[in-house]
Amino acid sequence: MFEIEAALAQNARDVDAVLGSLLPASDDREARLMEAVRYSTLSGGKRIRPFLVRSSADLFGVSHGLALRVAAAIEMIHSYSLIHDDLPAMDNDDLRRGMPTCHVKFDEATAILAGDALIARAFEVLAEPATHADPRVRADLVVEVARASGGEGMVGGQMLDLLAAQWKLEIAEITRLQRLKTGALIAVSCEAGAILGKAADSHRHALRAYAHDLGLAFQIADDLLDVEGSAEETGKRTHKDESAGKATFVSILGPERARAQSHMLAHQAIQHLEPFSAQAEPLRALALFVVTRRY
Amino acid sequence: MFEIEAALAQNARDVDAVLGSLLPASDDREARLMEAVRYSTLSGGKRIRPFLVRSSADLFGVSHGLALRVAAAIEMIHSYSLIHDDLPAMDNDDLRRGMPTCHVKFDEATAILAGDALIARAFEVLAEPATHADPRVRADLVVEVARASGGEGMVGGQMLDLLAAQWKLEIAEITRLQRLKTGALIAVSCEAGAILGKAADSHRHALRAYAHDLGLAFQIADDLLDVEGSAEETGKRTHKDESAGKATFVSILGPERARAQSHMLAHQAIQHLEPFSAQAEPLRALALFVVTRRY
C-alpha cells in the first residue's frame, strides 16, 4: 500500500530545499523583504500543490528536477495568497502554520511587498530556460498559472469570498467560489505535470477532472476542520467561518452530509484517474488523505 | 521637429484602448474587482513605459499590435505598483492622477486584490501566443519583466524606500534605490522592444544604457516636481518627500544642481541612441520631455 503521509513528508523536504535555493536570503539593505518571503514560504505546510505537480509529472516521465521547479513556483503563488489573505484588510489572521502571520511578524507593508515579490519570482521561475528546454512549454505554464491565480481564478475567488459575507450564498454559488478561490490553483498544479510532459489532451483533461473533484473535497474537509478542529491541530485559528457568519458547505449541509459529500468527491476524483493505472497511486492516495486528514 | 506631447497623447489613446480590451468589465458577482482594476488602470497617466516599449519596438520593425500588447502588460505592472504603493500601510496616498486612490474609492482589500489581479494578467498577456509567434520571445519577456518588477527590482526598491526613512541615504544609495524602484521597469520597457524585434545584443545594451540614464533623469524631475509643483499640476499630493523627511536628489543636491544633473542625464541618455539614427527621434524627444515636464 502507498504510504501517503511518508510521501508527503518526503515531498515537503524536497520542495523546501528547492524553495530555499530559489528564494535566497539577501544581504542588501532591503534584506527584510527576502526575510519575510522566506519566513512565510519556508514555514512548513502540507505542500499539496507541489505534490500534485510532481505526481502528475511522474505519469509522463518528466525529469524530477524540472517538476520540482514548477512545483516550487506554484507553491510560491500559494504562499503569496496566504500572506495577502491574512492581512488585516482581508481575513485579519494572526496565526498560520502555528506561527505569527507575516504582517504580525514583520509589518503590513513588508507583508504586502513579500507577496508581490513572490508572484514575480514564481513567473520568473516558470519562464526560465532551466524549467524546460521547450520555450512553448514555459510560456504555456505561465499562461495557465496566471489564469488560475488571477482575477478569473484565485484572486477573483478571494474577492467573491470577501463580498459573500453580505449575501446568503447557496450551494451552487459556494461551489463556484471555491472552484475559483482554491480549485483553480489545485487544477493547474495537476495540469502542470501534463504540460511539462506534453501529455495528450485526453490525459490533460482527465487530470483536470480529478483536480476539480479533489479541490472541492479538500475545501469541504477544510470547512469541517474549521468547525471541528483546534488551533493546535491545524496551526491556524478555527471556528472562523461560523463567527464571520460565512455560508460554507458545512453550515448549509451540516457536518454529516458535508463529510459524506467530501468522501463521494474523493472517490469520484479517483475514478477520473482510470486511464493511468498503477502509476497514479500517489494521486489516488492523496484524494483519500485530503478527506481524512486532521490538519 | 518631433512633437513629443502630441505623440504621447496619441500613445495614451492607443494604450488605453488596448488596456480596456485586455481588462474587460465583468458581470460576475465579484465584478467589483475588475471595476477597481479598470478604475485605476484606465484613469489616465502619461503612459511613458508603453511609449518606451513602442518606440523601441519601432526601431526593429516590430508590428504595432504586438508592441501594444507588451506595452499594455508593462503598464499593468506599473499600475499595480501604484495601487499597492498608495495603500495606508505603504505611502498612504489619497490622490492619484487627480482622483481618489483605489483603496479610497473602493476599500483596502479590493485595492490589494486589484493589484494582485493586474500582476497575473500582465504575465498572462506577455506569455500568450498573440504576443509573439516565437514562444522563446514570450518566455524571455516574462523573465525580464518578472526580474524588473520583483524583489531584485521594483518591489525591492519599494522595500528599500520604506526602510530608508530610518537612515540617512547618500547619493549613491539613493541612486541604487531609484534604479530598483523606478529604473528597472523603465529599463525593461526599452528592452522589451529589442526582445520583440530579436535585436542584436549591442542594440539591446544601447537601449538599456539609454533607459538607465532616462530613469534617473525622470526620477530627479519627479523629486523636483514634488518640491516645486502643486497637486493641481501633478494630480497627486506634493511636498511629500520633505514632510516624510526623505532624502532625495533634491534634498541633497539642492534644486539647482539637481535640475542640472537631470538635464545632463537626459543628454547622456540621448548619446546612447547614437546607433539608431533618425528612427530614435521619439526616444530622444522623450528624454528632453521628462526633464522639462510640469506634470
mmCIF file with all atom_site columns, N, CA and C in Angstrom, chain B residues 139-198:
data_model
loop_
_atom_site.group_PDB
_atom_site.id
_atom_site.type_symbol
_atom_site.label_atom_id
_atom_site.label_alt_id
_atom_site.label_comp_id
_atom_site.label_asym_id
_atom_site.label_entity_id
_atom_site.label_seq_id
_atom_site.pdbx_PDB_ins_code
_atom_site.Cartn_x
_atom_site.Cartn_y
_atom_site.Cartn_z
_atom_site.occupancy
_atom_site.B_iso_or_equiv
_atom_site.pdbx_formal_charge
_atom_site.auth_seq_id
_atom_site.auth_comp_id
_atom_site.auth_asym_id
_atom_site.auth_atom_id
_atom_site.pdbx_PDB_model_num
ATOM 1   N N  . ALA B 1 139 ? 8.621  33.836 -23.525 1.00 0.00 ? 139 ALA B N  1
ATOM 2   C CA . ALA B 1 139 ? 9.225  33.403 -22.257 1.00 0.00 ? 139 ALA B CA 1
ATOM 3   C C  . ALA B 1 139 ? 10.282 34.410 -21.803 1.00 0.00 ? 139 ALA B C  1
ATOM 4   N N  . ASP B 1 140 ? 11.051 34.919 -22.760 1.00 0.00 ? 140 ASP B N  1
ATOM 5   C CA . ASP B 1 140 ? 12.093 35.904 -22.440 1.00 0.00 ? 140 ASP B CA 1
ATOM 6   C C  . ASP B 1 140 ? 11.470 37.184 -21.868 1.00 0.00 ? 140 ASP B C  1
ATOM 7   N N  . LEU B 1 141 ? 10.371 37.619 -22.458 1.00 0.00 ? 141 LEU B N  1
ATOM 8   C CA . LEU B 1 141 ? 9.685  38.818 -21.948 1.00 0.00 ? 141 LEU B CA 1
ATOM 9   C C  . LEU B 1 141 ? 9.219  38.598 -20.512 1.00 0.00 ? 141 LEU B C  1
ATOM 10  N N  . VAL B 1 142 ? 8.658  37.414 -20.248 1.00 0.00 ? 142 VAL B N  1
ATOM 11  C CA . VAL B 1 142 ? 8.177  37.122 -18.887 1.00 0.00 ? 142 VAL B CA 1
ATOM 12  C C  . VAL B 1 142 ? 9.343  37.178 -17.901 1.00 0.00 ? 142 VAL B C  1
ATOM 13  N N  . VAL B 1 143 ? 10.455 36.540 -18.253 1.00 0.00 ? 143 VAL B N  1
ATOM 14  C CA . VAL B 1 143 ? 11.608 36.519 -17.348 1.00 0.00 ? 143 VAL B CA 1
ATOM 15  C C  . VAL B 1 143 ? 12.084 37.945 -17.066 1.00 0.00 ? 143 VAL B C  1
ATOM 16  N N  . GLU B 1 144 ? 12.235 38.744 -18.109 1.00 0.00 ? 144 GLU B N  1
ATOM 17  C CA . GLU B 1 144 ? 12.801 40.091 -17.911 1.00 0.00 ? 144 GLU B CA 1
ATOM 18  C C  . GLU B 1 144 ? 11.840 41.001 -17.144 1.00 0.00 ? 144 GLU B C  1
ATOM 19  N N  . VAL B 1 145 ? 10.566 40.922 -17.451 1.00 0.00 ? 145 VAL B N  1
ATOM 20  C CA . VAL B 1 145 ? 9.597  41.769 -16.733 1.00 0.00 ? 145 VAL B CA 1
ATOM 21  C C  . VAL B 1 145 ? 9.474  41.307 -15.281 1.00 0.00 ? 145 VAL B C  1
ATOM 22  N N  . ALA B 1 146 ? 9.533  39.980 -15.063 1.00 0.00 ? 146 ALA B N  1
ATOM 23  C CA . ALA B 1 146 ? 9.460  39.469 -13.686 1.00 0.00 ? 146 ALA B CA 1
ATOM 24  C C  . ALA B 1 146 ? 10.661 39.951 -12.880 1.00 0.00 ? 146 ALA B C  1
ATOM 25  N N  . ARG B 1 147 ? 11.842 39.871 -13.476 1.00 0.00 ? 147 ARG B N  1
ATOM 26  C CA . ARG B 1 147 ? 13.042 40.332 -12.750 1.00 0.00 ? 147 ARG B CA 1
ATOM 27  C C  . ARG B 1 147 ? 12.957 41.805 -12.427 1.00 0.00 ? 147 ARG B C  1
ATOM 28  N N  . ALA B 1 148 ? 12.503 42.591 -13.424 1.00 0.00 ? 148 ALA B N  1
ATOM 29  C CA . ALA B 1 148 ? 12.454 44.043 -13.226 1.00 0.00 ? 148 ALA B CA 1
ATOM 30  C C  . ALA B 1 148 ? 11.426 44.436 -12.174 1.00 0.00 ? 148 ALA B C  1
ATOM 31  N N  . SER B 1 149 ? 10.393 43.623 -12.015 1.00 0.00 ? 149 SER B N  1
ATOM 32  C CA . SER B 1 149 ? 9.310  44.040 -11.120 1.00 0.00 ? 149 SER B CA 1
ATOM 33  C C  . SER B 1 149 ? 9.363  43.358 -9.757  1.00 0.00 ? 149 SER B C  1
ATOM 34  N N  . GLY B 1 150 ? 10.244 42.392 -9.574  1.00 0.00 ? 150 GLY B N  1
ATOM 35  C CA . GLY B 1 150 ? 10.254 41.605 -8.343  1.00 0.00 ? 150 GLY B CA 1
ATOM 36  C C  . GLY B 1 150 ? 11.158 42.141 -7.253  1.00 0.00 ? 150 GLY B C  1
ATOM 37  N N  . GLY B 1 151 ? 11.557 41.241 -6.374  1.00 0.00 ? 151 GLY B N  1
ATOM 38  C CA . GLY B 1 151 ? 12.321 41.616 -5.189  1.00 0.00 ? 151 GLY B CA 1
ATOM 39  C C  . GLY B 1 151 ? 13.688 42.199 -5.492  1.00 0.00 ? 151 GLY B C  1
ATOM 40  N N  . GLU B 1 152 ? 14.238 41.869 -6.668  1.00 0.00 ? 152 GLU B N  1
ATOM 41  C CA . GLU B 1 152 ? 15.525 42.471 -7.035  1.00 0.00 ? 152 GLU B CA 1
ATOM 42  C C  . GLU B 1 152 ? 15.338 43.624 -8.015  1.00 0.00 ? 152 GLU B C  1
ATOM 43  N N  . GLY B 1 153 ? 14.102 44.078 -8.111  1.00 0.00 ? 153 GLY B N  1
ATOM 44  C CA . GLY B 1 153 ? 13.794 45.221 -8.967  1.00 0.00 ? 153 GLY B CA 1
ATOM 45  C C  . GLY B 1 153 ? 12.836 46.141 -8.228  1.00 0.00 ? 153 GLY B C  1
ATOM 46  N N  . MET B 1 154 ? 11.683 46.398 -8.846  1.00 0.00 ? 154 MET B N  1
ATOM 47  C CA . MET B 1 154 ? 10.730 47.381 -8.335  1.00 0.00 ? 154 MET B CA 1
ATOM 48  C C  . MET B 1 154 ? 10.304 47.133 -6.886  1.00 0.00 ? 154 MET B C  1
ATOM 49  N N  . VAL B 1 155 ? 9.935  45.888 -6.579  1.00 0.00 ? 155 VAL B N  1
ATOM 50  C CA . VAL B 1 155 ? 9.457  45.600 -5.220  1.00 0.00 ? 155 VAL B CA 1
ATOM 51  C C  . VAL B 1 155 ? 10.596 45.752 -4.205  1.00 0.00 ? 155 VAL B C  1
ATOM 52  N N  . GLY B 1 156 ? 11.793 45.322 -4.575  1.00 0.00 ? 156 GLY B N  1
ATOM 53  C CA . GLY B 1 156 ? 12.951 45.532 -3.711  1.00 0.00 ? 156 GLY B CA 1
ATOM 54  C C  . GLY B 1 156 ? 13.188 47.014 -3.463  1.00 0.00 ? 156 GLY B C  1
ATOM 55  N N  . GLY B 1 157 ? 13.029 47.815 -4.504  1.00 0.00 ? 157 GLY B N  1
ATOM 56  C CA . GLY B 1 157 ? 13.200 49.262 -4.377  1.00 0.00 ? 157 GLY B CA 1
ATOM 57  C C  . GLY B 1 157 ? 12.160 49.887 -3.459  1.00 0.00 ? 157 GLY B C  1
ATOM 58  N N  . GLN B 1 158 ? 10.943 49.391 -3.549  1.00 0.00 ? 158 GLN B N  1
ATOM 59  C CA . GLN B 1 158 ? 9.888  49.921 -2.681  1.00 0.00 ? 158 GLN B CA 1
ATOM 60  C C  . GLN B 1 158 ? 10.169 49.563 -1.217  1.00 0.00 ? 158 GLN B C  1
ATOM 61  N N  . MET B 1 159 ? 10.659 48.328 -0.996  1.00 0.00 ? 159 MET B N  1
ATOM 62  C CA . MET B 1 159 ? 11.028 47.931 0.368   1.00 0.00 ? 159 MET B CA 1
ATOM 63  C C  . MET B 1 159 ? 12.128 48.851 0.896   1.00 0.00 ? 159 MET B C  1
ATOM 64  N N  . LEU B 1 160 ? 13.135 49.063 0.069   1.00 0.00 ? 160 LEU B N  1
ATOM 65  C CA . LEU B 1 160 ? 14.253 49.929 0.451   1.00 0.00 ? 160 LEU B CA 1
ATOM 66  C C  . LEU B 1 160 ? 13.755 51.340 0.755   1.00 0.00 ? 160 LEU B C  1
ATOM 67  N N  . ASP B 1 161 ? 12.829 51.824 -0.057  1.00 0.00 ? 161 ASP B N  1
ATOM 68  C CA . ASP B 1 161 ? 12.284 53.169 0.124   1.00 0.00 ? 161 ASP B CA 1
ATOM 69  C C  . ASP B 1 161 ? 11.580 53.283 1.478   1.00 0.00 ? 161 ASP B C  1
ATOM 70  N N  . LEU B 1 162 ? 10.826 52.241 1.838   1.00 0.00 ? 162 LEU B N  1
ATOM 71  C CA . LEU B 1 162 ? 10.126 52.262 3.125   1.00 0.00 ? 162 LEU B CA 1
ATOM 72  C C  . LEU B 1 162 ? 11.105 52.247 4.292   1.00 0.00 ? 162 LEU B C  1
ATOM 73  N N  . LEU B 1 163 ? 12.169 51.471 4.130   1.00 0.00 ? 163 LEU B N  1
ATOM 74  C CA . LEU B 1 163 ? 13.158 51.376 5.209   1.00 0.00 ? 163 LEU B CA 1
ATOM 75  C C  . LEU B 1 163 ? 14.014 52.636 5.292   1.00 0.00 ? 163 LEU B C  1
ATOM 76  N N  . ALA B 1 164 ? 14.188 53.309 4.163   1.00 0.00 ? 164 ALA B N  1
ATOM 77  C CA . ALA B 1 164 ? 15.164 54.392 4.074   1.00 0.00 ? 164 ALA B CA 1
ATOM 78  C C  . ALA B 1 164 ? 14.841 55.551 5.002   1.00 0.00 ? 164 ALA B C  1
ATOM 79  N N  . ALA B 1 165 ? 13.556 55.654 5.379   1.00 0.00 ? 165 ALA B N  1
ATOM 80  C CA . ALA B 1 165 ? 13.181 56.745 6.272   1.00 0.00 ? 165 ALA B CA 1
ATOM 81  C C  . ALA B 1 165 ? 14.029 56.723 7.552   1.00 0.00 ? 165 ALA B C  1
ATOM 82  N N  . GLN B 1 166 ? 14.476 55.530 7.974   1.00 0.00 ? 166 GLN B N  1
ATOM 83  C CA . GLN B 1 166 ? 15.265 55.412 9.202   1.00 0.00 ? 166 GLN B CA 1
ATOM 84  C C  . GLN B 1 166 ? 16.735 55.775 9.005   1.00 0.00 ? 166 GLN B C  1
ATOM 85  N N  . TRP B 1 167 ? 17.179 55.805 7.742   1.00 0.00 ? 167 TRP B N  1
ATOM 86  C CA . TRP B 1 167 ? 18.602 56.004 7.502   1.00 0.00 ? 167 TRP B CA 1
ATOM 87  C C  . TRP B 1 167 ? 18.852 57.357 6.836   1.00 0.00 ? 167 TRP B C  1
ATOM 88  N N  . LYS B 1 168 ? 20.085 57.790 6.868   1.00 0.00 ? 168 LYS B N  1
ATOM 89  C CA . LYS B 1 168 ? 20.484 58.949 6.072   1.00 0.00 ? 168 LYS B CA 1
ATOM 90  C C  . LYS B 1 168 ? 21.131 58.405 4.797   1.00 0.00 ? 168 LYS B C  1
ATOM 91  N N  . LEU B 1 169 ? 20.360 58.294 3.734   1.00 0.00 ? 169 LEU B N  1
ATOM 92  C CA . LEU B 1 169 ? 20.931 57.756 2.497   1.00 0.00 ? 169 LEU B CA 1
ATOM 93  C C  . LEU B 1 169 ? 21.839 58.788 1.836   1.00 0.00 ? 169 LEU B C  1
ATOM 94  N N  . GLU B 1 170 ? 22.909 58.288 1.240   1.00 0.00 ? 170 GLU B N  1
ATOM 95  C CA . GLU B 1 170 ? 23.763 59.164 0.434   1.00 0.00 ? 170 GLU B CA 1
ATOM 96  C C  . GLU B 1 170 ? 23.397 59.009 -1.035  1.00 0.00 ? 170 GLU B C  1
ATOM 97  N N  . ILE B 1 171 ? 24.005 59.896 -1.848  1.00 0.00 ? 171 ILE B N  1
ATOM 98  C CA . ILE B 1 171 ? 23.633 59.927 -3.265  1.00 0.00 ? 171 ILE B CA 1
ATOM 99  C C  . ILE B 1 171 ? 23.740 58.543 -3.925  1.00 0.00 ? 171 ILE B C  1
ATOM 100 N N  . ALA B 1 172 ? 24.811 57.814 -3.637  1.00 0.00 ? 172 ALA B N  1
ATOM 101 C CA . ALA B 1 172 ? 24.988 56.511 -4.292  1.00 0.00 ? 172 ALA B CA 1
ATOM 102 C C  . ALA B 1 172 ? 23.865 55.548 -3.899  1.00 0.00 ? 172 ALA B C  1
ATOM 103 N N  . GLU B 1 173 ? 23.433 55.634 -2.649  1.00 0.00 ? 173 GLU B N  1
ATOM 104 C CA . GLU B 1 173 ? 22.363 54.746 -2.195  1.00 0.00 ? 173 GLU B CA 1
ATOM 105 C C  . GLU B 1 173 ? 21.010 55.170 -2.761  1.00 0.00 ? 173 GLU B C  1
ATOM 106 N N  . ILE B 1 174 ? 20.799 56.481 -2.857  1.00 0.00 ? 174 ILE B N  1
ATOM 107 C CA . ILE B 1 174 ? 19.545 56.950 -3.465  1.00 0.00 ? 174 ILE B CA 1
ATOM 108 C C  . ILE B 1 174 ? 19.503 56.540 -4.931  1.00 0.00 ? 174 ILE B C  1
ATOM 109 N N  . THR B 1 175 ? 20.652 56.612 -5.585  1.00 0.00 ? 175 THR B N  1
ATOM 110 C CA . THR B 1 175 ? 20.709 56.198 -6.988  1.00 0.00 ? 175 THR B CA 1
ATOM 111 C C  . THR B 1 175 ? 20.339 54.730 -7.120  1.00 0.00 ? 175 THR B C  1
ATOM 112 N N  . ARG B 1 176 ? 20.887 53.889 -6.227  1.00 0.00 ? 176 ARG B N  1
ATOM 113 C CA . ARG B 1 176 ? 20.552 52.458 -6.280  1.00 0.00 ? 176 ARG B CA 1
ATOM 114 C C  . ARG B 1 176 ? 19.058 52.252 -6.003  1.00 0.00 ? 176 ARG B C  1
ATOM 115 N N  . LEU B 1 177 ? 18.553 52.962 -4.982  1.00 0.00 ? 177 LEU B N  1
ATOM 116 C CA . LEU B 1 177 ? 17.128 52.837 -4.643  1.00 0.00 ? 177 LEU B CA 1
ATOM 117 C C  . LEU B 1 177 ? 16.259 53.147 -5.864  1.00 0.00 ? 177 LEU B C  1
ATOM 118 N N  . GLN B 1 178 ? 16.564 54.243 -6.534  1.00 0.00 ? 178 GLN B N  1
ATOM 119 C CA . GLN B 1 178 ? 15.729 54.646 -7.668  1.00 0.00 ? 178 GLN B CA 1
ATOM 120 C C  . GLN B 1 178 ? 15.928 53.727 -8.867  1.00 0.00 ? 178 GLN B C  1
ATOM 121 N N  . ARG B 1 179 ? 17.146 53.208 -9.014  1.00 0.00 ? 179 ARG B N  1
ATOM 122 C CA . ARG B 1 179 ? 17.372 52.273 -10.117 1.00 0.00 ? 179 ARG B CA 1
ATOM 123 C C  . ARG B 1 179 ? 16.466 51.054 -9.935  1.00 0.00 ? 179 ARG B C  1
ATOM 124 N N  . LEU B 1 180 ? 16.342 50.599 -8.673  1.00 0.00 ? 180 LEU B N  1
ATOM 125 C CA . LEU B 1 180 ? 15.450 49.472 -8.396  1.00 0.00 ? 180 LEU B CA 1
ATOM 126 C C  . LEU B 1 180 ? 13.984 49.888 -8.522  1.00 0.00 ? 180 LEU B C  1
ATOM 127 N N  . LYS B 1 181 ? 13.625 50.963 -7.818  1.00 0.00 ? 181 LYS B N  1
ATOM 128 C CA . LYS B 1 181 ? 12.213 51.274 -7.655  1.00 0.00 ? 181 LYS B CA 1
ATOM 129 C C  . LYS B 1 181 ? 11.538 51.715 -8.956  1.00 0.00 ? 181 LYS B C  1
ATOM 130 N N  . THR B 1 182 ? 12.184 52.580 -9.708  1.00 0.00 ? 182 THR B N  1
ATOM 131 C CA . THR B 1 182 ? 11.559 53.010 -10.967 1.00 0.00 ? 182 THR B CA 1
ATOM 132 C C  . THR B 1 182 ? 12.408 52.654 -12.183 1.00 0.00 ? 182 THR B C  1
ATOM 133 N N  . GLY B 1 183 ? 13.728 52.579 -11.998 1.00 0.00 ? 183 GLY B N  1
ATOM 134 C CA . GLY B 1 183 ? 14.621 52.372 -13.141 1.00 0.00 ? 183 GLY B CA 1
ATOM 135 C C  . GLY B 1 183 ? 14.457 51.014 -13.806 1.00 0.00 ? 183 GLY B C  1
ATOM 136 N N  . ALA B 1 184 ? 14.250 49.969 -13.016 1.00 0.00 ? 184 ALA B N  1
ATOM 137 C CA . ALA B 1 184 ? 14.224 48.619 -13.579 1.00 0.00 ? 184 ALA B CA 1
ATOM 138 C C  . ALA B 1 184 ? 13.064 48.444 -14.555 1.00 0.00 ? 184 ALA B C  1
ATOM 139 N N  . LEU B 1 185 ? 11.900 48.973 -14.211 1.00 0.00 ? 185 LEU B N  1
ATOM 140 C CA . LEU B 1 185 ? 10.747 48.812 -15.101 1.00 0.00 ? 185 LEU B CA 1
ATOM 141 C C  . LEU B 1 185 ? 10.884 49.696 -16.341 1.00 0.00 ? 185 LEU B C  1
ATOM 142 N N  . ILE B 1 186 ? 11.496 50.862 -16.176 1.00 0.00 ? 186 ILE B N  1
ATOM 143 C CA . ILE B 1 186 ? 11.762 51.714 -17.341 1.00 0.00 ? 186 ILE B CA 1
ATOM 144 C C  . ILE B 1 186 ? 12.765 51.023 -18.265 1.00 0.00 ? 186 ILE B C  1
ATOM 145 N N  . ALA B 1 187 ? 13.769 50.385 -17.674 1.00 0.00 ? 187 ALA B N  1
ATOM 146 C CA . ALA B 1 187 ? 14.771 49.701 -18.495 1.00 0.00 ? 187 ALA B CA 1
ATOM 147 C C  . ALA B 1 187 ? 14.155 48.540 -19.264 1.00 0.00 ? 187 ALA B C  1
ATOM 148 N N  . VAL B 1 188 ? 13.308 47.755 -18.591 1.00 0.00 ? 188 VAL B N  1
ATOM 149 C CA . VAL B 1 188 ? 12.727 46.605 -19.278 1.00 0.00 ? 188 VAL B CA 1
ATOM 150 C C  . VAL B 1 188 ? 11.715 47.068 -20.339 1.00 0.00 ? 188 VAL B C  1
ATOM 151 N N  . SER B 1 189 ? 11.156 48.243 -20.164 1.00 0.00 ? 189 SER B N  1
ATOM 152 C CA . SER B 1 189 ? 10.254 48.772 -21.191 1.00 0.00 ? 189 SER B CA 1
ATOM 153 C C  . SER B 1 189 ? 11.012 48.981 -22.502 1.00 0.00 ? 189 SER B C  1
ATOM 154 N N  . CYS B 1 190 ? 12.201 49.557 -22.387 1.00 0.00 ? 190 CYS B N  1
ATOM 155 C CA . CYS B 1 190 ? 13.034 49.753 -23.585 1.00 0.00 ? 190 CYS B CA 1
ATOM 156 C C  . CYS B 1 190 ? 13.528 48.415 -24.126 1.00 0.00 ? 190 CYS B C  1
ATOM 157 N N  . GLU B 1 191 ? 13.934 47.552 -23.216 1.00 0.00 ? 191 GLU B N  1
ATOM 158 C CA . GLU B 1 191 ? 14.494 46.267 -23.634 1.00 0.00 ? 191 GLU B CA 1
ATOM 159 C C  . GLU B 1 191 ? 13.433 45.406 -24.320 1.00 0.00 ? 191 GLU B C  1
ATOM 160 N N  . ALA B 1 192 ? 12.180 45.559 -23.889 1.00 0.00 ? 192 ALA B N  1
ATOM 161 C CA . ALA B 1 192 ? 11.112 44.729 -24.463 1.00 0.00 ? 192 ALA B CA 1
ATOM 162 C C  . ALA B 1 192 ? 11.015 44.920 -25.971 1.00 0.00 ? 192 ALA B C  1
ATOM 163 N N  . GLY B 1 193 ? 11.203 46.157 -26.425 1.00 0.00 ? 193 GLY B N  1
ATOM 164 C CA . GLY B 1 193 ? 11.170 46.397 -27.864 1.00 0.00 ? 193 GLY B CA 1
ATOM 165 C C  . GLY B 1 193 ? 12.264 45.610 -28.569 1.00 0.00 ? 193 GLY B C  1
ATOM 166 N N  . ALA B 1 194 ? 13.448 45.572 -27.940 1.00 0.00 ? 194 ALA B N  1
ATOM 167 C CA . ALA B 1 194 ? 14.571 44.830 -28.518 1.00 0.00 ? 194 ALA B CA 1
ATOM 168 C C  . ALA B 1 194 ? 14.309 43.325 -28.493 1.00 0.00 ? 194 ALA B C  1
ATOM 169 N N  . ILE B 1 195 ? 13.686 42.841 -27.431 1.00 0.00 ? 195 ILE B N  1
ATOM 170 C CA . ILE B 1 195 ? 13.366 41.407 -27.349 1.00 0.00 ? 195 ILE B CA 1
ATOM 171 C C  . ILE B 1 195 ? 12.352 41.043 -28.431 1.00 0.00 ? 195 ILE B C  1
ATOM 172 N N  . LEU B 1 196 ? 11.307 41.855 -28.551 1.00 0.00 ? 196 LEU B N  1
ATOM 173 C CA . LEU B 1 196 ? 10.279 41.604 -29.572 1.00 0.00 ? 196 LEU B CA 1
ATOM 174 C C  . LEU B 1 196 ? 10.884 41.592 -30.967 1.00 0.00 ? 196 LEU B C  1
ATOM 175 N N  . GLY B 1 197 ? 11.854 42.483 -31.192 1.00 0.00 ? 197 GLY B N  1
ATOM 176 C CA . GLY B 1 197 ? 12.465 42.613 -32.512 1.00 0.00 ? 197 GLY B CA 1
ATOM 177 C C  . GLY B 1 197 ? 13.686 41.730 -32.685 1.00 0.00 ? 197 GLY B C  1
ATOM 178 N N  . LYS B 1 198 ? 13.956 40.852 -31.719 1.00 0.00 ? 198 LYS B N  1
ATOM 179 C CA . LYS B 1 198 ? 15.144 39.993 -31.775 1.00 0.00 ? 198 LYS B CA 1
ATOM 180 C C  . LYS B 1 198 ? 16.379 40.795 -32.193 1.00 0.00 ? 198 LYS B C  1
#
